[in-house]
């Protein structure tokens, strides 16, 4: 059972964090109580802004002693409501935006150690300054933070080559629910001394501990990029192209992205400067990129496209001839989430499937959704290389109410199709508050019990990010 913070606790927190570190005025608190989508809006008794790990530990310890729930927040760019307080007004939000120190850059070990509030783009820049690459790339990289990307196990456009954030983390520093600090900031590639504790906190969305710093892997830079937008006849063609692109691209294949015609039309309509590079419309588009150190990437891409055309997998192609053209092609893919807002309400589904099942999923679920809501617009894009689709829906033109009314049935149809094909209802956005309850219906009793066992062991009073991630046990509780 959690309680509201007393005036004595708030005074104590001000003593620990300073006046800058505790916000209670409604205007100051407002930016921290709603998510990027605007769907999740809560209230908070206070916003805590600690300046270092010691302050995080002190604040969490004080709240734990008082039985006050803490909602950790990074850049607040999530799409599942995972960093937003509930509506009780009893919770405090703990924001790590003052913890922006780059503690160490080691080009010999290829590691970079940063605090949780460091923005992802800063990590990329720091790596580039020593001739290295930090490969995690997201549309929100200018504002999302390391703590958030670790806690949600972020994915992005280069998972095909480099994996998820989990694959880029070597060590963590974490404040536990009782205020103790676990110092796991070890830059070791090999450490076989028991449980890999850092993995407990990666993807846990702040429900088991608060990530305050991370040791991240850097990789060799890939300054040469070969990028093309392909017009495709079908999702089947996109899937069939993957082994061909791997064959010709080898280890330099970095991205293989998918974009529906509806998604492209939204971008060219609402994104300033965006245009369709093809003369006529096509049902699907693929964005492929190879990255390396020599002009072999251009040659490999040309060979792959020639083979694809010969097999009738590609209808047309536009190859970027300059960095500006590359950026323009990527803008078509990365602008979808933002421009969909301009069309009104949307229903977002971040799902993953076995790659070979992607065509069957699209063929099955699309007609089901149209039957449930005539006029619904399927705004589909994602990462073919790792089986992740952002299967988003916009309502019939000018009819947001119809979309909202049909939302439960539409989402159930999507999730049922995903489950039937052996997929997951969340690929990279996490469960947060949005999918917490739905997850219970698609996980086994054993899996849910294991999740509860971890939560009970680390946070038995349920004070860290309550109401997020953890599905109810079958039968309730």
PDB file of N, CA, C and O in Angstrom, residues 134-159:
ATOM      1  N   UNK A 134      28.261   4.590 -32.047  1.00  0.00           N
ATOM      2  CA  UNK A 134      27.255   4.002 -31.160  1.00  0.00           C
ATOM      3  C   UNK A 134      26.014   3.813 -32.019  1.00  0.00           C
ATOM      4  O   UNK A 134      25.379   4.789 -32.446  1.00  0.00           O
ATOM      5  N   UNK A 135      25.642   2.568 -32.311  1.00  0.00           N
ATOM      6  CA  UNK A 135      24.719   2.306 -33.418  1.00  0.00           C
ATOM      7  C   UNK A 135      23.235   2.429 -33.129  1.00  0.00           C
ATOM      8  O   UNK A 135      22.439   2.399 -34.062  1.00  0.00           O
ATOM      9  N   UNK A 136      22.839   2.549 -31.857  1.00  0.00           N
ATOM     10  CA  UNK A 136      21.408   2.672 -31.586  1.00  0.00           C
ATOM     11  C   UNK A 136      20.892   3.960 -32.216  1.00  0.00           C
ATOM     12  O   UNK A 136      21.426   5.045 -31.959  1.00  0.00           O
ATOM     13  N   UNK A 137      19.860   3.850 -33.038  1.00  0.00           N
ATOM     14  CA  UNK A 137      19.319   5.010 -33.744  1.00  0.00           C
ATOM     15  C   UNK A 137      17.798   4.968 -33.697  1.00  0.00           C
ATOM     16  O   UNK A 137      17.182   3.982 -34.109  1.00  0.00           O
ATOM     17  N   UNK A 138      17.211   6.057 -33.165  1.00  0.00           N
ATOM     18  CA  UNK A 138      15.760   6.158 -33.022  1.00  0.00           C
ATOM     19  C   UNK A 138      15.297   7.499 -33.557  1.00  0.00           C
ATOM     20  O   UNK A 138      16.061   8.461 -33.616  1.00  0.00           O
ATOM     21  N   UNK A 139      14.034   7.577 -33.903  1.00  0.00           N
ATOM     22  CA  UNK A 139      13.484   8.847 -34.341  1.00  0.00           C
ATOM     23  C   UNK A 139      13.545   9.908 -33.257  1.00  0.00           C
ATOM     24  O   UNK A 139      13.619  11.101 -33.544  1.00  0.00           O
ATOM     25  N   UNK A 140      13.544   9.472 -31.990  1.00  0.00           N
ATOM     26  CA  UNK A 140      13.556  10.410 -30.862  1.00  0.00           C
ATOM     27  C   UNK A 140      14.951  10.600 -30.287  1.00  0.00           C
ATOM     28  O   UNK A 140      15.100  11.069 -29.155  1.00  0.00           O
ATOM     29  N   UNK A 141      16.005  10.277 -31.034  1.00  0.00           N
ATOM     30  CA  UNK A 141      17.351  10.264 -30.467  1.00  0.00           C
ATOM     31  C   UNK A 141      17.832  11.640 -30.019  1.00  0.00           C
ATOM     32  O   UNK A 141      18.795  11.743 -29.263  1.00  0.00           O
ATOM     33  N   UNK A 142      17.174  12.701 -30.450  1.00  0.00           N
ATOM     34  CA  UNK A 142      17.546  14.028 -29.999  1.00  0.00           C
ATOM     35  C   UNK A 142      16.994  14.381 -28.632  1.00  0.00           C
ATOM     36  O   UNK A 142      17.378  15.406 -28.052  1.00  0.00           O
ATOM     37  N   UNK A 143      16.112  13.541 -28.095  1.00  0.00           N
ATOM     38  CA  UNK A 143      15.516  13.844 -26.795  1.00  0.00           C
ATOM     39  C   UNK A 143      15.428  12.643 -25.856  1.00  0.00           C
ATOM     40  O   UNK A 143      15.350  12.836 -24.634  1.00  0.00           O
ATOM     41  N   UNK A 144      15.428  11.423 -26.371  1.00  0.00           N
ATOM     42  CA  UNK A 144      15.391  10.263 -25.477  1.00  0.00           C
ATOM     43  C   UNK A 144      16.733  10.131 -24.755  1.00  0.00           C
ATOM     44  O   UNK A 144      17.768  10.576 -25.253  1.00  0.00           O
ATOM     45  N   UNK A 145      16.719   9.532 -23.580  1.00  0.00           N
ATOM     46  CA  UNK A 145      17.909   9.457 -22.748  1.00  0.00           C
ATOM     47  C   UNK A 145      18.393   8.016 -22.587  1.00  0.00           C
ATOM     48  O   UNK A 145      17.644   7.059 -22.823  1.00  0.00           O
ATOM     49  N   UNK A 146      19.635   7.894 -22.138  1.00  0.00           N
ATOM     50  CA  UNK A 146      20.226   6.569 -21.964  1.00  0.00           C
ATOM     51  C   UNK A 146      19.436   5.758 -20.945  1.00  0.00           C
ATOM     52  O   UNK A 146      19.154   4.572 -21.162  1.00  0.00           O
ATOM     53  N   UNK A 147      19.062   6.390 -19.830  1.00  0.00           N
ATOM     54  CA  UNK A 147      18.302   5.648 -18.829  1.00  0.00           C
ATOM     55  C   UNK A 147      17.007   5.094 -19.379  1.00  0.00           C
ATOM     56  O   UNK A 147      16.635   3.954 -19.107  1.00  0.00           O
ATOM     57  N   UNK A 148      16.315   5.894 -20.184  1.00  0.00           N
ATOM     58  CA  UNK A 148      15.069   5.437 -20.782  1.00  0.00           C
ATOM     59  C   UNK A 148      15.269   4.350 -21.808  1.00  0.00           C
ATOM     60  O   UNK A 148      14.505   3.376 -21.856  1.00  0.00           O
ATOM     61  N   UNK A 149      16.306   4.487 -22.641  1.00  0.00           N
ATOM     62  CA  UNK A 149      16.523   3.475 -23.680  1.00  0.00           C
ATOM     63  C   UNK A 149      16.975   2.153 -23.077  1.00  0.00           C
ATOM     64  O   UNK A 149      16.648   1.082 -23.602  1.00  0.00           O
ATOM     65  N   UNK A 150      17.721   2.219 -21.970  1.00  0.00           N
ATOM     66  CA  UNK A 150      18.082   0.979 -21.275  1.00  0.00           C
ATOM     67  C   UNK A 150      16.848   0.359 -20.633  1.00  0.00           C
ATOM     68  O   UNK A 150      16.590  -0.841 -20.752  1.00  0.00           O
ATOM     69  N   UNK A 151      16.064   1.183 -19.953  1.00  0.00           N
ATOM     70  CA  UNK A 151      14.923   0.675 -19.195  1.00  0.00           C
ATOM     71  C   UNK A 151      13.813   0.140 -20.081  1.00  0.00           C
ATOM     72  O   UNK A 151      12.994  -0.673 -19.634  1.00  0.00           O
ATOM     73  N   UNK A 152      13.762   0.586 -21.338  1.00  0.00           N
ATOM     74  CA  UNK A 152      12.764   0.054 -22.275  1.00  0.00           C
ATOM     75  C   UNK A 152      13.377  -0.921 -23.266  1.00  0.00           C
ATOM     76  O   UNK A 152      12.668  -1.439 -24.131  1.00  0.00           O
ATOM     77  N   UNK A 153      14.700  -1.168 -23.160  1.00  0.00           N
ATOM     78  CA  UNK A 153      15.389  -2.023 -24.125  1.00  0.00           C
ATOM     79  C   UNK A 153      15.065  -1.577 -25.549  1.00  0.00           C
ATOM     80  O   UNK A 153      14.525  -2.322 -26.368  1.00  0.00           O
ATOM     81  N   UNK A 154      15.390  -0.330 -25.846  1.00  0.00           N
ATOM     82  CA  UNK A 154      15.025   0.273 -27.126  1.00  0.00           C
ATOM     83  C   UNK A 154      15.637  -0.478 -28.303  1.00  0.00           C
ATOM     84  O   UNK A 154      16.690  -1.108 -28.193  1.00  0.00           O
ATOM     85  N   UNK A 155      14.962  -0.364 -29.441  1.00  0.00           N
ATOM     86  CA  UNK A 155      15.396  -1.064 -30.646  1.00  0.00           C
ATOM     87  C   UNK A 155      15.901  -0.114 -31.708  1.00  0.00           C
ATOM     88  O   UNK A 155      17.074   0.217 -31.783  1.00  0.00           O
ATOM     89  N   UNK A 156      14.997   0.349 -32.576  1.00  0.00           N
ATOM     90  CA  UNK A 156      15.390   1.283 -33.617  1.00  0.00           C
ATOM     91  C   UNK A 156      15.654   0.614 -34.950  1.00  0.00           C
ATOM     92  O   UNK A 156      15.264  -0.528 -35.195  1.00  0.00           O
ATOM     93  N   UNK A 157      16.373   1.334 -35.803  1.00  0.00           N
ATOM     94  CA  UNK A 157      16.479   0.933 -37.204  1.00  0.00           C
ATOM     95  C   UNK A 157      17.661   0.039 -37.511  1.00  0.00           C
ATOM     96  O   UNK A 157      17.766  -0.466 -38.628  1.00  0.00           O
ATOM     97  N   UNK A 158      18.579  -0.161 -36.569  1.00  0.00           N
ATOM     98  CA  UNK A 158      19.789  -0.943 -36.863  1.00  0.00           C
ATOM     99  C   UNK A 158      19.851  -2.252 -36.084  1.00  0.00           C
ATOM    100  O   UNK A 158      20.917  -2.850 -35.959  1.00  0.00           O
ATOM    101  N   UNK A 159      18.724  -2.718 -35.563  1.00  0.00           N
ATOM    102  CA  UNK A 159      18.698  -3.971 -34.798  1.00  0.00           C
ATOM    103  C   UNK A 159      19.155  -5.143 -35.661  1.00  0.00           C
ATOM    104  O   UNK A 159      19.808  -6.074 -35.177  1.00  0.00           O
TER     105      UNK A 159
END
